[in-house]
Coordinates of C-alpha atoms and ligand atoms in Angstrom, one line a residue:
M59 CA 20.2 -24.7 -48.3
G60 CA 18.0 -21.9 -46.8
S61 CA 15.7 -21.6 -50.0
L62 CA 15.4 -25.7 -50.3
V63 CA 14.1 -25.6 -47.0
L64 CA 11.6 -22.7 -47.8
F65 CA 10.4 -24.4 -51.1
L66 CA 10.1 -27.5 -49.3
G67 CA 8.0 -25.9 -46.3
I68 CA 5.7 -24.0 -49.1
I69 CA 5.3 -27.6 -50.6
F70 CA 4.8 -29.1 -47.2
V71 CA 2.0 -26.2 -46.2
S72 CA 0.0 -26.2 -49.4
A73 CA -0.3 -29.8 -49.3
I74 CA -1.2 -29.8 -45.7
H75 CA -3.5 -26.7 -45.7
S76 CA -5.0 -26.6 -49.2
G77 CA -4.5 -30.5 -50.4
H78 CA -2.5 -29.3 -53.5
E79 CA -5.9 -27.6 -54.8
P80 CA -5.9 -24.7 -56.9
I81 CA -6.8 -21.9 -54.2
A82 CA -9.4 -19.5 -55.1
S83 CA -11.8 -17.9 -52.1
G84 CA -15.4 -19.4 -52.1
R85 CA -14.0 -22.0 -54.6
E86 CA -16.7 -24.8 -55.0
F87 CA -16.7 -28.5 -56.0
V88 CA -19.0 -30.8 -57.7
D89 CA -18.7 -34.8 -58.0
P90 CA -18.3 -35.4 -61.6
E91 CA -20.4 -38.7 -61.2
L92 CA -23.2 -36.6 -59.7
I93 CA -23.3 -34.3 -62.5
D94 CA -26.6 -35.4 -63.9
K95 CA -28.7 -35.0 -60.3
H96 CA -26.6 -31.9 -59.4
E97 CA -29.5 -28.7 -58.7
V98 CA -27.2 -26.7 -61.3
F99 CA -25.5 -28.7 -63.2
S100 CA -28.9 -31.2 -64.2
K101 CA -30.2 -28.3 -66.0
P102 CA -27.7 -26.8 -68.5
G103 CA -28.6 -23.6 -70.3
L104 CA -29.4 -19.9 -69.4
H105 CA -31.9 -19.3 -66.7
K106 CA -33.6 -16.0 -65.1
V107 CA -32.8 -15.8 -61.4
E108 CA -34.2 -12.9 -59.4
G109 CA -32.8 -11.1 -56.3
K110 CA -29.2 -11.4 -57.3
D111 CA -26.1 -9.2 -58.5
W112 CA -27.1 -11.1 -62.1
D113 CA -29.9 -11.2 -64.3
Y114 CA -28.9 -14.8 -65.4
E115 CA -27.4 -17.6 -64.7
L116 CA -25.6 -19.4 -67.7
V117 CA -25.2 -23.1 -66.8
F118 CA -22.6 -25.1 -68.6
V119 CA -21.6 -28.8 -68.5
V120 CA -18.4 -29.3 -70.6
S121 CA -16.8 -32.6 -71.7
A122 CA -14.8 -34.1 -74.8
F123 CA -15.8 -32.7 -76.6
N124 CA -18.2 -30.4 -76.7
Y125 CA -20.0 -27.4 -74.7
N126 CA -23.8 -28.2 -73.5
P127 CA -25.9 -25.8 -74.6
G128 CA -23.8 -26.1 -77.6
E129 CA -26.1 -22.9 -78.5
V130 CA -27.1 -20.1 -76.5
E131 CA -29.1 -16.7 -77.4
I132 CA -28.6 -14.0 -74.3
P133 CA -30.5 -10.7 -74.3
K134 CA -28.4 -7.4 -75.0
G135 CA -27.4 -6.0 -71.7
A136 CA -27.8 -8.7 -69.7
K137 CA -25.5 -9.5 -66.9
V138 CA -24.8 -12.9 -66.9
K139 CA -23.1 -15.2 -64.2
I140 CA -21.4 -18.2 -66.1
I141 CA -21.3 -21.6 -64.2
A142 CA -19.6 -24.7 -65.7
T143 CA -18.0 -27.9 -64.7
S144 CA -16.3 -30.5 -66.8
R145 CA -17.4 -34.3 -66.7
D146 CA -13.8 -35.6 -67.8
V147 CA -10.8 -33.6 -68.0
V148 CA -9.6 -29.8 -68.0
H149 CA -11.2 -28.1 -70.8
G150 CA -10.6 -24.2 -72.4
F151 CA -13.5 -21.8 -71.4
E152 CA -12.7 -18.8 -74.0
I153 CA -15.7 -16.4 -75.5
A154 CA -13.6 -14.7 -78.5
Q155 CA -13.5 -11.3 -78.2
T156 CA -14.7 -10.8 -74.5
N157 CA -12.8 -11.0 -71.5
V158 CA -13.9 -14.1 -70.5
N159 CA -11.4 -17.1 -70.5
M160 CA -11.8 -19.7 -67.7
M161 CA -9.9 -23.2 -67.2
I162 CA -13.0 -25.5 -66.4
E163 CA -11.9 -29.0 -64.3
P164 CA -13.4 -31.6 -63.3
G165 CA -14.6 -31.9 -59.5
H166 CA -14.6 -27.7 -59.7
I167 CA -17.2 -24.9 -60.2
S168 CA -15.7 -21.9 -62.2
T169 CA -17.7 -18.8 -62.5
F170 CA -17.5 -15.9 -64.4
V171 CA -19.7 -12.7 -64.6
K172 CA -20.1 -10.8 -67.6
T173 CA -22.5 -8.4 -69.1
F174 CA -22.8 -8.9 -72.5
D175 CA -23.5 -5.3 -74.3
K176 CA -22.9 -5.8 -77.8
K177 CA -25.2 -7.7 -80.3
G178 CA -23.5 -10.5 -82.6
E179 CA -22.2 -14.2 -82.5
Y180 CA -19.4 -14.9 -80.1
L181 CA -17.3 -18.2 -80.7
L182 CA -16.9 -20.4 -77.7
L183 CA -13.4 -22.3 -77.7
C184 CA -11.5 -24.9 -75.9
N185 CA -8.3 -23.7 -75.7
E186 CA -6.8 -26.2 -73.1
Y187 CA -5.5 -29.4 -75.3
C188 CA -8.0 -31.8 -74.4
G189 CA -7.6 -34.7 -76.9
T190 CA -8.4 -35.8 -80.5
G191 CA -11.8 -33.7 -80.5
H192 CA -10.0 -30.5 -79.3
A193 CA -9.8 -28.5 -82.5
D194 CA -13.7 -28.8 -83.0
M195 CA -14.8 -28.2 -79.5
K196 CA -16.8 -24.9 -79.8
S197 CA -20.3 -23.4 -79.0
N198 CA -22.0 -20.3 -80.5
I199 CA -23.3 -17.6 -77.8
K200 CA -25.3 -15.2 -79.8
V201 CA -26.4 -11.7 -78.0
V202 CA -29.4 -10.8 -79.5
Ligands
CUA551 CU1 -11.9 -29.4 -74.7 CU2 -9.7 -28.8 -75.7

């Protein structure tokens, strides 16, 4: 009985306090309907930035069944902040042979800071089942 009360209490607190949203500090939100007008997501691709802890920002708009941009070239040694959101459903964001692995959720902004210090071609793929085109959902990241 005690543990039941405890569990219900935890659910109640998480529902009221955080609206059952996945919790992460500094979590940002974006309306999927307004992606094309959003100051960041209206310009997908790699952008050089100044005065931040990273050299580039790499913006992705993810939707069934593709990544925009579909191919990216990153200079070797660049410290890149990946910034991504989804237009529709939950997608995966895994860059093979690296530690980059995110869940991309509609309404949320997912970020990952990564230094690309090895030349090569890296496969970006979706590892969350998202529909009939899931298996073909990929992009190519070239570190040059
Ligand atoms: Cu997108 Cu699976």
